[in-house]
mmCIF file of C-alpha atoms and ligand atoms in Angstrom:
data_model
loop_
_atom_site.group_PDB
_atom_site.id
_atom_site.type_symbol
_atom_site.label_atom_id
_atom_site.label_comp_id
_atom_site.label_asym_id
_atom_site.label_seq_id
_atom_site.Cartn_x
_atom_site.Cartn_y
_atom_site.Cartn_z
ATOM 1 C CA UNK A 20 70.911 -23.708 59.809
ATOM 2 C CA UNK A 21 68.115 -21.656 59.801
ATOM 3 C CA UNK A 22 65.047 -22.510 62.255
ATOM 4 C CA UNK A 23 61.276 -21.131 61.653
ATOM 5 C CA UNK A 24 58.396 -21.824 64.212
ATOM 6 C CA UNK A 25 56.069 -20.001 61.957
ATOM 7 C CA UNK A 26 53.844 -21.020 58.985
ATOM 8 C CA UNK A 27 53.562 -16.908 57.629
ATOM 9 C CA UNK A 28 57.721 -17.116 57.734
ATOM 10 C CA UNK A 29 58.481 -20.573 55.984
ATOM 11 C CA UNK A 30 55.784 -20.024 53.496
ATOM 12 C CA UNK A 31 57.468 -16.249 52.581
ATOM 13 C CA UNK A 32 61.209 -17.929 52.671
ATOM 14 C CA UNK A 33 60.734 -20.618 50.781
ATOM 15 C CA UNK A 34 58.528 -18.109 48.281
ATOM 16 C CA UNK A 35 61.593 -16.447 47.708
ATOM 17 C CA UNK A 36 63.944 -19.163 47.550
ATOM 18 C CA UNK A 37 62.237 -20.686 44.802
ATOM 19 C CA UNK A 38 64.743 -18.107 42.151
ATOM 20 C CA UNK A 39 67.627 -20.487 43.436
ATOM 21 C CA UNK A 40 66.440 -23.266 40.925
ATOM 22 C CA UNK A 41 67.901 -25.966 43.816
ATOM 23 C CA UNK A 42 65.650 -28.791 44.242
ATOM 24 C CA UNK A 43 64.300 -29.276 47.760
ATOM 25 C CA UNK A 44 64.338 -32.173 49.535
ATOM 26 C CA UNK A 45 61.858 -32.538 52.976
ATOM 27 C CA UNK A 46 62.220 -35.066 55.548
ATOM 28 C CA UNK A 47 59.837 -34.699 58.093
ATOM 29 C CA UNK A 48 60.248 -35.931 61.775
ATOM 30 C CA UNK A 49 58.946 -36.031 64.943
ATOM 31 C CA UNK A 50 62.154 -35.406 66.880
ATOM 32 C CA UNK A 51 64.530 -37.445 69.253
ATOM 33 C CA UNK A 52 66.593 -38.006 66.287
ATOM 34 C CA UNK A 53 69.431 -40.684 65.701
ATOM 35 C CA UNK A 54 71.157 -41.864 63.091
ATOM 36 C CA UNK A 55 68.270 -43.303 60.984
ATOM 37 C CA UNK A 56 66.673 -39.513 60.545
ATOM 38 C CA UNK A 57 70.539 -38.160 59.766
ATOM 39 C CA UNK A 58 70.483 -41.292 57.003
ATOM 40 C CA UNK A 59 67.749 -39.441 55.522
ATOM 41 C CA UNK A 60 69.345 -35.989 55.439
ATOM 42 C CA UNK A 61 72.514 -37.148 54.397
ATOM 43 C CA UNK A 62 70.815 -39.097 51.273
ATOM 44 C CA UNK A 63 69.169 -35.643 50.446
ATOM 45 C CA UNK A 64 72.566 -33.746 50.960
ATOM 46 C CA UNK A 65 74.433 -36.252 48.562
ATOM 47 C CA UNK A 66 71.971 -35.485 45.931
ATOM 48 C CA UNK A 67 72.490 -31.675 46.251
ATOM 49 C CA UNK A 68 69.026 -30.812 47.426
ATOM 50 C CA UNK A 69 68.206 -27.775 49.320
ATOM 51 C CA UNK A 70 67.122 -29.693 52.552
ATOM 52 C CA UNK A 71 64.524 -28.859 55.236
ATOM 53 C CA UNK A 72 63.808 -31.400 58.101
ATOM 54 C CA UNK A 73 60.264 -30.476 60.500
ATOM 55 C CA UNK A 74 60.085 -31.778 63.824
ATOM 56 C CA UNK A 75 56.630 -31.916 65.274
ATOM 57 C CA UNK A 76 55.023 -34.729 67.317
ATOM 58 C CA UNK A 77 52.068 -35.033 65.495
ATOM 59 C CA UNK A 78 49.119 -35.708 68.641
ATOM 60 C CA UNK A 79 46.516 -36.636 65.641
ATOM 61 C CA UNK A 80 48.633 -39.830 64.599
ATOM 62 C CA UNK A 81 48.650 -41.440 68.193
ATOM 63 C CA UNK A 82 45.813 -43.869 68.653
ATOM 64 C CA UNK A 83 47.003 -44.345 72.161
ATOM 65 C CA UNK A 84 47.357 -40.905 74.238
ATOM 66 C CA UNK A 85 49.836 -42.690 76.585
ATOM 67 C CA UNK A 86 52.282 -43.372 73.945
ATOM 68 C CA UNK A 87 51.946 -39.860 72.651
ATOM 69 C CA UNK A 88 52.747 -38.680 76.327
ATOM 70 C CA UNK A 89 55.626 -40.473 76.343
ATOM 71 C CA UNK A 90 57.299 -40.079 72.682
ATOM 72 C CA UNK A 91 60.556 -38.866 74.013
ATOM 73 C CA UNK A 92 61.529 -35.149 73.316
ATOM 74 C CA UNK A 93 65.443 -34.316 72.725
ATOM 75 C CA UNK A 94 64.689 -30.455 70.963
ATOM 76 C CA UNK A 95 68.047 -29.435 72.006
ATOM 77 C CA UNK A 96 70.386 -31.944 71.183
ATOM 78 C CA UNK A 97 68.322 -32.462 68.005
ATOM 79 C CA UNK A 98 69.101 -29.287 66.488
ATOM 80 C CA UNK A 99 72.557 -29.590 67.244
ATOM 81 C CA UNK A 100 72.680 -33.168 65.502
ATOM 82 C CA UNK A 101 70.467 -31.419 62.533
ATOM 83 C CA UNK A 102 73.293 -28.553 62.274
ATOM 84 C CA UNK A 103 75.834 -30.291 62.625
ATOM 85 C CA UNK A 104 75.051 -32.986 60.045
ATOM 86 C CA UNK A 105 74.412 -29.350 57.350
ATOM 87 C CA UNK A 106 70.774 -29.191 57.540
ATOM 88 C CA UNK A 107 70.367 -26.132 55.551
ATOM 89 C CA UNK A 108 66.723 -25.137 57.760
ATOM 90 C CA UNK A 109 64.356 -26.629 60.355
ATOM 91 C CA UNK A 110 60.720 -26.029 60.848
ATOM 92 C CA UNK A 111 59.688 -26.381 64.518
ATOM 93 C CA UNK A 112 56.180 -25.433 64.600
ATOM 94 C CA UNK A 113 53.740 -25.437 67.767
ATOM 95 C CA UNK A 114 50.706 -27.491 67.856
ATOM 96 C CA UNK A 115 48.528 -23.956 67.211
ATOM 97 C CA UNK A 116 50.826 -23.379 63.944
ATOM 98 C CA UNK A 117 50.097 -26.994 62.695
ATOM 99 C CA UNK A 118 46.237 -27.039 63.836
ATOM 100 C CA UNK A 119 44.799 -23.395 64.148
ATOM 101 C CA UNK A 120 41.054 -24.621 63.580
ATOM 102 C CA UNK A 121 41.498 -27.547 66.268
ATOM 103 C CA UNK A 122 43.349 -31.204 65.459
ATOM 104 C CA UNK A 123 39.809 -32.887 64.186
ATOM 105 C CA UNK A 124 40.297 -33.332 60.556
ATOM 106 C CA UNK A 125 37.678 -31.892 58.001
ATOM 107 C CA UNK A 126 38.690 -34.395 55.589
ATOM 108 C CA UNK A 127 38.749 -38.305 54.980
ATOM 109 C CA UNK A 128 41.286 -39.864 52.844
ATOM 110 C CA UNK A 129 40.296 -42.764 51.276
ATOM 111 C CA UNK A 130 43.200 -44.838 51.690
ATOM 112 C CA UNK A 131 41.402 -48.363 51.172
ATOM 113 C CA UNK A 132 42.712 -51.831 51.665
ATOM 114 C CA UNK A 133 45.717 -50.384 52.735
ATOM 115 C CA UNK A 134 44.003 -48.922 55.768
ATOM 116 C CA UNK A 135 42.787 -52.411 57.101
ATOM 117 C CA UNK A 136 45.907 -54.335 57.487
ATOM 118 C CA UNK A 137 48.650 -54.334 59.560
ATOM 119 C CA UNK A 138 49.310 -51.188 61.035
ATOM 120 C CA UNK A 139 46.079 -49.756 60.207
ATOM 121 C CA UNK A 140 44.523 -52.562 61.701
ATOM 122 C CA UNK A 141 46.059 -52.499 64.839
ATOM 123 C CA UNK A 142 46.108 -48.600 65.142
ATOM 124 C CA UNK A 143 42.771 -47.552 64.052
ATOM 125 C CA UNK A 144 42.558 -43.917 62.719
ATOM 126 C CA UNK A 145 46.664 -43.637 62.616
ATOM 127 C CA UNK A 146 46.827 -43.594 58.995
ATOM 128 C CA UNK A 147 43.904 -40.550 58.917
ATOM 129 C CA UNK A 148 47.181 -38.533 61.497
ATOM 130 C CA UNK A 149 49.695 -39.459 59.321
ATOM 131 C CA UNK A 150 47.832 -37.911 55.986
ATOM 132 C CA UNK A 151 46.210 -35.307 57.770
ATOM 133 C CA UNK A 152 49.917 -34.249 59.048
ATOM 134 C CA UNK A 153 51.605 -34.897 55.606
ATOM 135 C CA UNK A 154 48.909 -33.584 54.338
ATOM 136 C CA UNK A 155 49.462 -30.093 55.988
ATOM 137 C CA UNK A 156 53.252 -29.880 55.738
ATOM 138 C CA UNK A 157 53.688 -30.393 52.299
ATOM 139 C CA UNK A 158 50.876 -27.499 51.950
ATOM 140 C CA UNK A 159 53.529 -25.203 53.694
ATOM 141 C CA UNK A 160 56.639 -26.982 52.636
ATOM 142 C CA UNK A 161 55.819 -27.668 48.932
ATOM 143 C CA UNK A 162 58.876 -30.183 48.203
ATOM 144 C CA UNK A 163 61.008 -31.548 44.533
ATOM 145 C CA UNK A 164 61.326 -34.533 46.755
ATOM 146 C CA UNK A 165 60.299 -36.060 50.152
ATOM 147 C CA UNK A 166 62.256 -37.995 51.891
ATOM 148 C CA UNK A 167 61.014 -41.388 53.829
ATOM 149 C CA UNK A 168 62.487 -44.631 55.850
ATOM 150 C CA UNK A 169 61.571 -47.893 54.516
ATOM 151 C CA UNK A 170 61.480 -48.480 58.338
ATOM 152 C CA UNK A 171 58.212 -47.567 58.034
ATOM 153 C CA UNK A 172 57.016 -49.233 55.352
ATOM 154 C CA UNK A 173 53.802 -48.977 55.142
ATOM 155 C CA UNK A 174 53.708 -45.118 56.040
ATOM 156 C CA UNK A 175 55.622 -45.417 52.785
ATOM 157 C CA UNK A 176 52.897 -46.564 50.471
ATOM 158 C CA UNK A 177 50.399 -44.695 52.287
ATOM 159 C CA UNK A 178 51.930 -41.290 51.824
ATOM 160 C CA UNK A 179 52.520 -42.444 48.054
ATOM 161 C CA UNK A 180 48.811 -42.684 48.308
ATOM 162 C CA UNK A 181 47.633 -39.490 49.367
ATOM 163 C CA UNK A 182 50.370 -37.659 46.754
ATOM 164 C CA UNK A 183 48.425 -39.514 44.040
ATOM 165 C CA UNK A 184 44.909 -38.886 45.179
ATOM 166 C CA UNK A 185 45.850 -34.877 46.286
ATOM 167 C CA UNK A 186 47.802 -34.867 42.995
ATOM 168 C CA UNK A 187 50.838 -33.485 45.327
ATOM 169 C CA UNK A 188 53.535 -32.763 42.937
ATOM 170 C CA UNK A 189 56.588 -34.175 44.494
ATOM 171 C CA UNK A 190 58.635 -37.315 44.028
ATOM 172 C CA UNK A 191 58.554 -39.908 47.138
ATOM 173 C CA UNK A 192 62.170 -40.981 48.396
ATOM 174 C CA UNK A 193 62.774 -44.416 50.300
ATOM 175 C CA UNK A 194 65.308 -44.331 52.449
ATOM 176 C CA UNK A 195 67.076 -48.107 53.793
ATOM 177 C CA UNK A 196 66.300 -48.501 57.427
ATOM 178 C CA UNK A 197 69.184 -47.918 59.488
ATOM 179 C CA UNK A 198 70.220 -50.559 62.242
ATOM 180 C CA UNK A 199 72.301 -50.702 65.712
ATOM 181 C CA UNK A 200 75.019 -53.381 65.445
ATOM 182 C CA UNK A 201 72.785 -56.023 66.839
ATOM 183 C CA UNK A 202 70.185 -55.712 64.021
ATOM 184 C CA UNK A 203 67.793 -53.324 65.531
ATOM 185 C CA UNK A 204 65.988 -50.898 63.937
ATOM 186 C CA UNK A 205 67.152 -47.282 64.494
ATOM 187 C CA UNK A 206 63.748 -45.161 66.569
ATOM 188 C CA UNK A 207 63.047 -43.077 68.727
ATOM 189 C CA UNK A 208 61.166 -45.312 70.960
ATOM 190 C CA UNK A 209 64.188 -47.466 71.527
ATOM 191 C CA UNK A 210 65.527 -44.739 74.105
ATOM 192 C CA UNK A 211 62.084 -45.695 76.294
ATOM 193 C CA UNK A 212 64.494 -49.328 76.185
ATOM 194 C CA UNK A 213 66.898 -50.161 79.070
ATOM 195 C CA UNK A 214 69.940 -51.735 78.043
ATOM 196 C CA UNK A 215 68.393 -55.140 78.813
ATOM 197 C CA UNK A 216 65.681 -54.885 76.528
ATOM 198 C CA UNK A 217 67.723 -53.659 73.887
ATOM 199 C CA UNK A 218 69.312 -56.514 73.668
ATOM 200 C CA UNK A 219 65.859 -58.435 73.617
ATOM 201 C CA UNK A 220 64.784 -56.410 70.940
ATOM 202 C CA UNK A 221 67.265 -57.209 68.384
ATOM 203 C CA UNK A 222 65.621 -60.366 68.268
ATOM 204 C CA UNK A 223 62.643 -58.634 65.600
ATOM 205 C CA UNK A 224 65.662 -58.295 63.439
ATOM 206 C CA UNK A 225 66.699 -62.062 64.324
ATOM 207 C CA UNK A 226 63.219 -63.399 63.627
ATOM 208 C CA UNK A 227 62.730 -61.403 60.113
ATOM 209 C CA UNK A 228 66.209 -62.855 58.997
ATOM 210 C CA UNK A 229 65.218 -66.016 60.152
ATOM 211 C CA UNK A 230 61.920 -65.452 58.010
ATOM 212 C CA UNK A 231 64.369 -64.308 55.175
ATOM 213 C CA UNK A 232 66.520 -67.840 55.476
ATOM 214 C CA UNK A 233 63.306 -70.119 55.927
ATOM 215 C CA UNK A 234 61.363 -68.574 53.140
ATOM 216 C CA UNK A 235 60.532 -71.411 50.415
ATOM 217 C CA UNK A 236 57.716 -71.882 47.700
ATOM 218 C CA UNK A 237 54.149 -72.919 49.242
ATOM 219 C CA UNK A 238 52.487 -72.202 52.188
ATOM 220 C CA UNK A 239 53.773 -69.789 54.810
ATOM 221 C CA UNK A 240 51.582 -70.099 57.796
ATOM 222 C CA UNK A 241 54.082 -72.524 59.762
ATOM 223 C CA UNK A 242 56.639 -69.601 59.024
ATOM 224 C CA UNK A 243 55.022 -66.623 60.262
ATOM 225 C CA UNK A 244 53.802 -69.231 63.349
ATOM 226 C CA UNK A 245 57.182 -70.347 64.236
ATOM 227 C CA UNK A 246 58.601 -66.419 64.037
ATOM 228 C CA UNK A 247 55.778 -65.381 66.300
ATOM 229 C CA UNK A 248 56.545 -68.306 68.854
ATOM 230 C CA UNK A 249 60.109 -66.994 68.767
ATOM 231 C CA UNK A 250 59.302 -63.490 69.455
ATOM 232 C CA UNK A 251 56.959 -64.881 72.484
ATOM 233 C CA UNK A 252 59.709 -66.811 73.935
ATOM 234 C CA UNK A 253 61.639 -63.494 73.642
ATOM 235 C CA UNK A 254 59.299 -62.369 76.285
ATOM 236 C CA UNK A 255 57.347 -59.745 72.948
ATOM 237 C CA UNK A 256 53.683 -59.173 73.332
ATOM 238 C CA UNK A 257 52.774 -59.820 69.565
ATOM 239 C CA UNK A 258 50.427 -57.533 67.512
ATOM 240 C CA UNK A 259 51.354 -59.474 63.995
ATOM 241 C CA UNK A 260 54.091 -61.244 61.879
ATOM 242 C CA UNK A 261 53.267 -60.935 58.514
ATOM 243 C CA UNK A 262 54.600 -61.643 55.164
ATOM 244 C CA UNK A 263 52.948 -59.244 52.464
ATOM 245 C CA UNK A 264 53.613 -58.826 48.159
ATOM 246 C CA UNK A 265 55.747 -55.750 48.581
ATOM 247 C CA UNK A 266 54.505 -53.897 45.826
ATOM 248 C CA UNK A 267 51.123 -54.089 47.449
ATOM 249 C CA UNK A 268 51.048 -55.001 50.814
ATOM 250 C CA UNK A 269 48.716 -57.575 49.926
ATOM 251 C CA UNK A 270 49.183 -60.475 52.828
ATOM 252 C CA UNK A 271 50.536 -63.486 50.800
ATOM 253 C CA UNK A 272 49.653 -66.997 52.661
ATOM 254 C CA UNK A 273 50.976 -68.845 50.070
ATOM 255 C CA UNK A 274 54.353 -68.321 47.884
ATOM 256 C CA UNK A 275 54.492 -69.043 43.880
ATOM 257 C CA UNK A 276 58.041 -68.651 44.507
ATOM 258 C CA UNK A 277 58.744 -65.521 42.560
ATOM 259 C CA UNK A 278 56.597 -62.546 43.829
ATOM 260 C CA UNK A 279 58.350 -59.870 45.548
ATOM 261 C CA UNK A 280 57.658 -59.943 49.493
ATOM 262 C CA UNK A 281 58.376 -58.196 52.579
ATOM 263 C CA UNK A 282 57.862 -59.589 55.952
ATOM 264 C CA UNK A 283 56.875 -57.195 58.880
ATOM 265 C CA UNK A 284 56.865 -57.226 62.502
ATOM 266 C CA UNK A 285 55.047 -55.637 65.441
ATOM 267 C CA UNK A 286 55.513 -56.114 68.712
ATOM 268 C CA UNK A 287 55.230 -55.224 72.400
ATOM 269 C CA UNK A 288 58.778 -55.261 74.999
ATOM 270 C CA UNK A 289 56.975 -54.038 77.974
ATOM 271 C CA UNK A 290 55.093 -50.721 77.457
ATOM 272 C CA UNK A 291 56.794 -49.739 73.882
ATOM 273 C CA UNK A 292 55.547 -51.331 71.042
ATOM 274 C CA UNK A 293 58.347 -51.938 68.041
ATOM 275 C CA UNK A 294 57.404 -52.368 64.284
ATOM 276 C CA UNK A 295 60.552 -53.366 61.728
ATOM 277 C CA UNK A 296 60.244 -54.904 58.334
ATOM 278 C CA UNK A 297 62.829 -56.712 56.024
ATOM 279 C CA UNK A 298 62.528 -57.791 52.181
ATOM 280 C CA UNK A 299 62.852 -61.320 51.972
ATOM 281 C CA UNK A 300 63.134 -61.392 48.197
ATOM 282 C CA UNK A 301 64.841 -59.565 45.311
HETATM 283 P P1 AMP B 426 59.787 -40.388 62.840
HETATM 284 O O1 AMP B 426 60.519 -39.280 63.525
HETATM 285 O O2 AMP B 426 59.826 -41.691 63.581
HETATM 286 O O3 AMP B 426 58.419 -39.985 62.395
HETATM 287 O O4 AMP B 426 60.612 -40.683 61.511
HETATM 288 C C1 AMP B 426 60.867 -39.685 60.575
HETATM 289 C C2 AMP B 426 61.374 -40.320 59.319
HETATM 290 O O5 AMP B 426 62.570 -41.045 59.585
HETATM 291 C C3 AMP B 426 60.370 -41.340 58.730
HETATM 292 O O6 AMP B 426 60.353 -41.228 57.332
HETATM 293 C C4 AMP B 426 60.952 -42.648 59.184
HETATM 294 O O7 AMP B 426 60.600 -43.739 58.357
HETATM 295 C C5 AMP B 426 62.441 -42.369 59.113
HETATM 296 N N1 AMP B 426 63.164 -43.309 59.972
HETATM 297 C C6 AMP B 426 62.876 -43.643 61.254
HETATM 298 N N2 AMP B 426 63.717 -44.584 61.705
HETATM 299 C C7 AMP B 426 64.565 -44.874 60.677
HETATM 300 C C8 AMP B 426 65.650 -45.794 60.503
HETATM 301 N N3 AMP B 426 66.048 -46.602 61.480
HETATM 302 N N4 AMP B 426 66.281 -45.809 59.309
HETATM 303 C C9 AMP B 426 65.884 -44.986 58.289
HETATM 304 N N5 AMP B 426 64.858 -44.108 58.398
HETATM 305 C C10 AMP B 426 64.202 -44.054 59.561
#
């Protein structure tokens, strides 16, 4: 695997790479992998891409400067997971590389409705991180595809977003979200988790099945009230339970019965906050 810190030397390789004719495939990270980010390079490898992964904790994405201090770092033993799982090269740039004119953006992306729910509701300005970080990485890693986890689904739609309105020239890739035994999500914050709230957590996983199973034609409010209840008895601060229109994200209050949906979580265990999401329909 080969590993460039600088934006002058990934630009000039991949420059020259380009005569291969192999697709590329990008999955960008922010580090203290597990399985969930090797789901996403395996995907890519199985396709035959040419694949790059980028780990950089992005500061501009964290509406919270604790959490940011905190987002646990594993450089070492992530490059050995990245090698060892065929990663053909990793960019590991420095805050500098990634922001030489200082981290406030120039730009505003006009991400709309999808800004106001949700996660962008409950993390004001992390959406503006996320594009303004995307934004900049696929300017030095121009991509045939970029890879994604439907763990984060509304990332998902909003990165679809800013390719259409920056007229990026890639093709998105969802990736399934990738789960412990118990039903938890695979992330990074779960190693902030002692083995005790581990355990607690799987019950996100427990309530959106439960969601899943309960799901019926007509209103949903007792639904999403008796899932939050569940994750307060769990001993969860909750920031929202929500059932959406997947397609959209539009928040759907009451079911025709047919319309695609997804329900999503986000929650408080102590100090880390969780987010998972499940489709409840096909
Ligand atoms: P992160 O390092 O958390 O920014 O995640 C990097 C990429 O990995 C994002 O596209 C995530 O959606 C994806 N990802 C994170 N956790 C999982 C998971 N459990 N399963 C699949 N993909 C994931």
């Amino acid at each position: 695997m080969i590993i460039l810190r600088k934006v002058e030397d990934i630009r000039e390789f991949l420059e020259k790479r380009k005569k291969s004719g192999q697709n590329t495939a990008f999955i960008p990270t922010m580090g203290a992998l597990h399985a969930g980010h090797i789901s996403l390079l395996n995907s890519a490898k199985s396709e035959g891409h040419y694949t790059i992964c980028s780990i950089f904790v992005n500061p501009t994405q964290f509406n919270n400067q604790q959490d940011f201090a905190k987002y646990p770092k594993t450089i070492e033993q992530d490059i050995y997971a990245l090698e060892h799982a065929g990663c053909d090269l990793l960019f590991l740039p420095s805050t500098e590389e990634m922001y030489p004119n200082g981290q406030k953006s120039t730009l505003q992306y006009d991400l709309g409705y999808l800004e106001t729910i949700l996660e962008g509701k409950y993390r004001p300005g992390h959406f503006q991180g996320v594009c303004q970080i995307v934004h900049r990485l696929l300017d030095i890693v121009p991509t045939d595809y970029l890879y994604l986890g439907q763990k984060d689904y509304q990332q998902c739609m909003v990165v679809q977003k800013l390719i259409e309105l920056l007229d990026i020239k890639t093709t998105l890739v969802i990736c399934p979200t990738q789960r412990e035994a118990s039903g938890l999500a695979m992330s990074s914050r779960n190693m902030r988790l002692n083995d005790t709230e581990k355990k607690q957590a799987a019950k996100i996983y427990e309530t959106l099945s439960h969601i899943k199973k309960a799901l019926k034609a007509g209103e949903l409010n007792e639904i999403k009230e008796t899932a939050t209840q569940k994750l307060i008895d769990a001993g969860f601060t909750v920031d929202y339970v929500e059932i959406a229109e997947s397609s959209s994200l539009k928040i759907i209050n009451n079911w025709d019965g047919h319309m695609p949906l997804v329900a999503l979580v986000a929650a408080y265990l102590n100090e880390v906050r969780l987010i998972d999401n499940l489709l409840i329909t096909n």
